[in-house]
Short mmCIF file of C-alpha atoms in Angstrom, two decimals:
data_model
loop_
_atom_site.label_atom_id
_atom_site.label_comp_id
_atom_site.label_asym_id
_atom_site.label_seq_id
_atom_site.Cartn_x
_atom_site.Cartn_y
_atom_site.Cartn_z
CA ASP A 1 -9.96 15.44 -9.55
CA ALA A 2 -9.09 15.00 -5.67
CA GLY A 3 -7.20 11.97 -4.89
CA VAL A 4 -7.48 10.15 -1.33
CA THR A 5 -7.30 12.52 1.46
CA GLN A 6 -6.35 11.88 5.23
CA SER A 7 -6.38 13.79 8.24
CA PRO A 8 -4.69 14.65 10.40
CA THR A 9 -1.22 14.38 8.98
CA HIS A 10 0.84 14.03 11.92
CA LEU A 11 -0.58 13.05 15.69
CA ILE A 12 1.24 12.43 19.10
CA LYS A 13 -0.62 10.60 21.76
CA THR A 14 0.25 8.92 25.15
CA ARG A 15 0.06 5.18 25.90
CA GLY A 16 -3.47 4.00 26.80
CA GLN A 17 -5.17 7.00 25.15
CA GLN A 18 -7.66 6.49 21.83
CA VAL A 19 -7.17 8.20 18.46
CA THR A 20 -9.23 8.52 15.37
CA LEU A 21 -8.02 8.91 11.96
CA ARG A 22 -10.06 9.99 8.93
CA CYS A 23 -10.25 9.41 4.96
CA SER A 24 -12.00 10.76 2.30
CA PRO A 25 -11.88 8.16 -1.00
CA LYS A 26 -10.97 9.14 -4.48
CA SER A 27 -13.98 10.33 -6.47
CA GLY A 28 -16.18 7.52 -7.72
CA HIS A 29 -14.85 4.99 -5.22
CA ASP A 30 -16.93 3.11 -2.81
CA THR A 31 -14.42 1.01 -0.99
CA VAL A 32 -11.78 2.10 1.79
CA SER A 33 -9.12 -0.10 3.21
CA TRP A 34 -6.56 0.59 5.99
CA TYR A 35 -3.16 -0.30 6.30
CA GLN A 36 -0.45 0.10 9.07
CA GLN A 37 3.05 0.68 7.69
CA ALA A 38 5.87 0.35 10.34
CA LEU A 39 9.55 2.02 9.39
CA GLY A 40 11.00 -0.14 6.94
CA GLN A 41 8.24 -2.67 6.31
CA GLY A 42 5.55 -2.81 3.74
CA PRO A 43 1.95 -1.98 4.51
CA GLN A 44 0.15 -4.49 6.68
CA PHE A 45 -3.79 -4.77 6.03
CA ILE A 46 -6.04 -4.00 9.08
CA PHE A 47 -9.52 -4.00 7.22
CA GLN A 48 -11.75 -3.03 4.47
CA TYR A 49 -14.90 -1.36 4.44
CA TYR A 50 -17.69 -1.57 1.67
CA GLU A 51 -21.56 -0.53 2.15
CA GLU A 52 -20.49 0.64 5.53
CA GLU A 53 -19.85 -2.99 6.65
CA GLU A 54 -16.40 -4.31 7.51
CA ARG A 55 -15.96 -7.15 4.80
CA GLN A 56 -12.49 -8.32 5.42
CA ARG A 57 -9.97 -8.00 8.58
CA GLY A 58 -6.39 -8.59 8.86
CA ASN A 59 -4.43 -9.86 11.78
CA PHE A 60 -5.28 -6.90 14.17
CA PRO A 61 -6.45 -6.88 17.65
CA ASP A 62 -10.05 -5.55 18.43
CA ARG A 63 -8.45 -2.35 19.62
CA PHE A 64 -8.65 -1.46 16.09
CA SER A 65 -12.05 -0.52 14.74
CA GLY A 66 -13.48 1.35 11.92
CA HIS A 67 -16.45 3.02 10.57
CA GLN A 68 -17.67 3.86 6.95
CA PHE A 69 -20.28 6.58 6.41
CA PRO A 70 -22.74 6.87 3.52
CA ASN A 71 -20.64 9.21 1.51
CA TYR A 72 -17.94 6.66 1.50
CA SER A 73 -15.44 8.39 3.75
CA SER A 74 -14.02 6.34 6.63
CA GLU A 75 -12.68 6.49 10.21
CA LEU A 76 -10.12 4.29 11.72
CA ASN A 77 -10.09 4.02 15.77
CA VAL A 78 -7.47 2.75 17.73
CA ASN A 79 -8.14 2.32 21.68
CA ALA A 80 -5.79 1.94 24.55
CA LEU A 81 -2.78 2.75 22.44
CA LEU A 82 0.44 1.01 22.80
CA LEU A 83 4.00 2.16 22.03
CA GLY A 84 3.90 -0.50 18.95
CA ASP A 85 1.19 1.24 17.52
CA SER A 86 3.40 4.05 16.34
CA ALA A 87 3.41 3.70 12.62
CA LEU A 88 2.15 5.31 9.19
CA TYR A 89 -1.26 4.65 9.11
CA LEU A 90 -2.67 4.49 5.19
CA CYS A 91 -6.08 4.59 3.69
CA ALA A 92 -6.27 3.34 0.06
CA SER A 93 -9.73 3.54 -1.69
CA SER A 94 -10.97 1.26 -4.69
CA LEU A 95 -13.89 0.20 -6.32
CA GLN A 96 -15.61 -2.82 -4.72
CA GLY A 97 -14.51 -5.91 -6.63
CA GLN A 98 -11.57 -8.32 -5.90
CA GLY A 99 -8.47 -7.52 -7.79
CA GLU A 100 -9.15 -3.77 -8.24
CA THR A 101 -6.42 -1.29 -7.84
CA GLN A 102 -6.08 0.35 -4.65
CA TYR A 103 -5.10 4.18 -4.56
CA PHE A 104 -3.24 5.27 -1.34
CA GLY A 105 -3.60 8.63 0.56
CA PRO A 106 -0.65 10.52 1.99
CA GLY A 107 -1.05 8.75 5.41
CA THR A 108 -1.15 9.78 9.09
CA ARG A 109 2.00 9.49 11.00
CA LEU A 110 0.98 8.29 14.48
CA LEU A 111 3.75 8.68 17.55
CA VAL A 112 2.55 7.07 20.67
CA LEU A 113 4.87 8.11 23.77
CA GLU B 1 -0.40 -18.46 3.26
CA ASP B 2 0.44 -15.81 0.66
CA GLN B 3 4.18 -14.56 0.61
CA VAL B 4 5.69 -11.58 -1.28
CA THR B 5 9.49 -11.43 -1.35
CA GLN B 6 11.34 -8.47 -2.86
CA SER B 7 15.00 -8.32 -3.94
CA PRO B 8 17.38 -6.71 -3.61
CA GLU B 9 16.38 -4.87 -0.30
CA ALA B 10 18.59 -1.99 -1.51
CA LEU B 11 20.05 -1.07 -4.83
CA ARG B 12 22.33 1.96 -5.83
CA LEU B 13 22.63 2.93 -9.61
CA GLN B 14 24.42 5.38 -11.36
CA GLU B 15 22.18 7.59 -13.54
CA GLY B 16 21.69 5.87 -16.79
CA GLU B 17 22.55 2.28 -15.32
CA SER B 18 19.49 0.19 -16.19
CA SER B 19 18.62 -2.56 -13.83
CA SER B 20 15.67 -4.83 -12.55
CA LEU B 21 13.88 -5.35 -9.27
CA ASN B 22 12.27 -8.68 -8.45
CA CYS B 23 9.14 -9.50 -6.79
CA SER B 24 8.60 -13.22 -5.98
CA TYR B 25 5.35 -14.40 -4.84
CA THR B 26 3.15 -17.37 -3.61
CA VAL B 27 -0.50 -16.70 -3.66
CA SER B 28 -3.71 -18.97 -3.69
CA GLY B 29 -5.51 -17.44 -6.70
CA LEU B 30 -4.00 -14.28 -7.95
CA ARG B 31 -6.19 -11.66 -8.49
CA GLY B 32 -3.58 -9.04 -9.35
CA LEU B 33 -0.08 -7.89 -8.83
CA PHE B 34 0.47 -4.23 -8.04
CA TRP B 35 3.69 -1.87 -8.25
CA TYR B 36 3.86 1.15 -6.08
CA ARG B 37 6.39 3.83 -5.65
CA GLN B 38 6.63 5.10 -2.18
CA ASP B 39 8.76 8.46 -1.30
CA PRO B 40 10.04 8.69 2.34
CA GLY B 41 7.05 9.74 4.71
CA LYS B 42 4.49 9.58 1.96
CA GLY B 43 1.59 7.26 0.75
CA PRO B 44 2.59 4.62 -1.87
CA GLU B 45 1.89 5.84 -5.61
CA PHE B 46 0.41 3.33 -8.14
CA LEU B 47 2.58 2.47 -11.14
CA PHE B 48 1.18 -0.85 -12.49
CA THR B 49 -1.32 -3.53 -12.27
CA LEU B 50 -0.57 -7.02 -13.83
CA TYR B 51 -3.40 -9.79 -14.08
CA SER B 52 -2.04 -12.61 -15.98
CA ALA B 53 1.23 -14.30 -16.85
CA GLY B 54 2.85 -12.90 -19.97
CA GLU B 55 1.31 -9.33 -19.34
CA GLU B 56 3.60 -6.29 -19.72
CA LYS B 57 3.19 -2.52 -18.85
CA GLU B 58 5.28 0.43 -19.44
CA LYS B 59 5.39 3.84 -18.26
CA GLU B 60 8.28 6.27 -19.11
CA ARG B 61 11.48 4.44 -18.06
CA LEU B 62 9.67 1.61 -16.21
CA LYS B 63 8.40 -1.58 -17.38
CA ALA B 64 6.68 -4.17 -15.49
CA THR B 65 6.45 -8.06 -16.39
CA LEU B 66 4.75 -10.99 -14.80
CA THR B 67 5.36 -14.80 -14.70
CA LYS B 68 3.55 -17.24 -12.68
CA LYS B 69 6.00 -16.98 -9.86
CA GLU B 70 7.42 -13.50 -10.30
CA SER B 71 7.30 -10.05 -11.40
CA PHE B 72 10.15 -7.81 -12.64
CA LEU B 73 10.23 -4.13 -12.49
CA HIS B 74 12.69 -3.06 -15.35
CA ILE B 75 14.16 0.55 -14.92
CA THR B 76 15.80 1.85 -18.19
CA ALA B 77 18.50 4.84 -18.13
CA PRO B 78 17.16 5.68 -14.56
CA LYS B 79 17.36 9.30 -13.21
CA PRO B 80 17.95 10.54 -9.76
CA GLU B 81 14.29 11.48 -9.53
CA ASP B 82 13.55 7.90 -9.70
CA SER B 83 14.99 7.29 -6.28
CA ALA B 84 12.35 5.68 -4.12
CA THR B 85 11.25 2.57 -2.35
CA TYR B 86 9.50 0.17 -4.89
CA LEU B 87 6.52 -1.87 -3.26
CA CYS B 88 5.23 -5.00 -4.75
CA ALA B 89 1.79 -6.29 -3.55
CA VAL B 90 -0.43 -9.35 -4.66
CA GLY B 91 -4.19 -9.55 -4.46
CA ASN B 92 -5.67 -12.92 -3.55
CA SER B 93 -9.23 -14.39 -3.31
CA GLY B 94 -9.92 -11.78 -0.81
CA TYR B 95 -9.75 -8.03 -0.79
CA ALA B 96 -6.46 -7.24 1.03
CA LEU B 97 -3.28 -6.35 -0.80
CA ASN B 98 -0.38 -8.52 0.69
CA PHE B 99 3.08 -6.43 0.36
CA GLY B 100 6.75 -7.15 0.23
CA LYS B 101 9.10 -5.23 2.15
CA GLY B 102 10.22 -3.11 -0.75
CA THR B 103 13.37 -2.27 -2.56
CA SER B 104 15.07 0.92 -1.81
CA LEU B 105 16.41 2.51 -4.91
CA LEU B 106 18.96 5.20 -4.83
CA VAL B 107 20.20 6.80 -8.17
CA THR B 108 23.21 8.98 -8.18
CA PRO B 109 24.12 11.55 -10.83
#
């Protein structure tokens, strides 16, 4: 049973560029959440997608956007990259209810130069 | 506003030396308290979910407990392979998980 997968594993971009990160949820899961983790910090919630809609958003600017596809996979897009966007981006999948356990993927390490 | 505070920030143990990690939380409407283990550069690995005060769960050398204000992760007779960062998170009336900063555990032979 495949767990949560993410691609790419690593990415280097320049300030001002745009990036797209991808996530496939664990088999049987229909909900995808995205988190940003800076070095030495806990993950910070960006947003969650369910039924192809963003249903909750954390304290992140509009430069961060996402999409969920009919097969439940998801993308995270970040426009106009800043140096401070350098972080580990984590995707988590779960069932749709409140309080459901979220299972994380391996993450995408983004470095903005 | 929800708050999750983990202590200590770092802990060094000798192999076999049992100890506990603390997670104190303030949340409006707890929908679950979650423990994860994270190895350097990798995604968090799920350990336990606790839903109500008094609940306990065990897995190998780890045991998690929950009260109305805090949770403990007890590590019994740890081994070097237990070295990792342990993250605590709470779920509230929404869908987000609110994480603490983690406790970095090092177990030496």
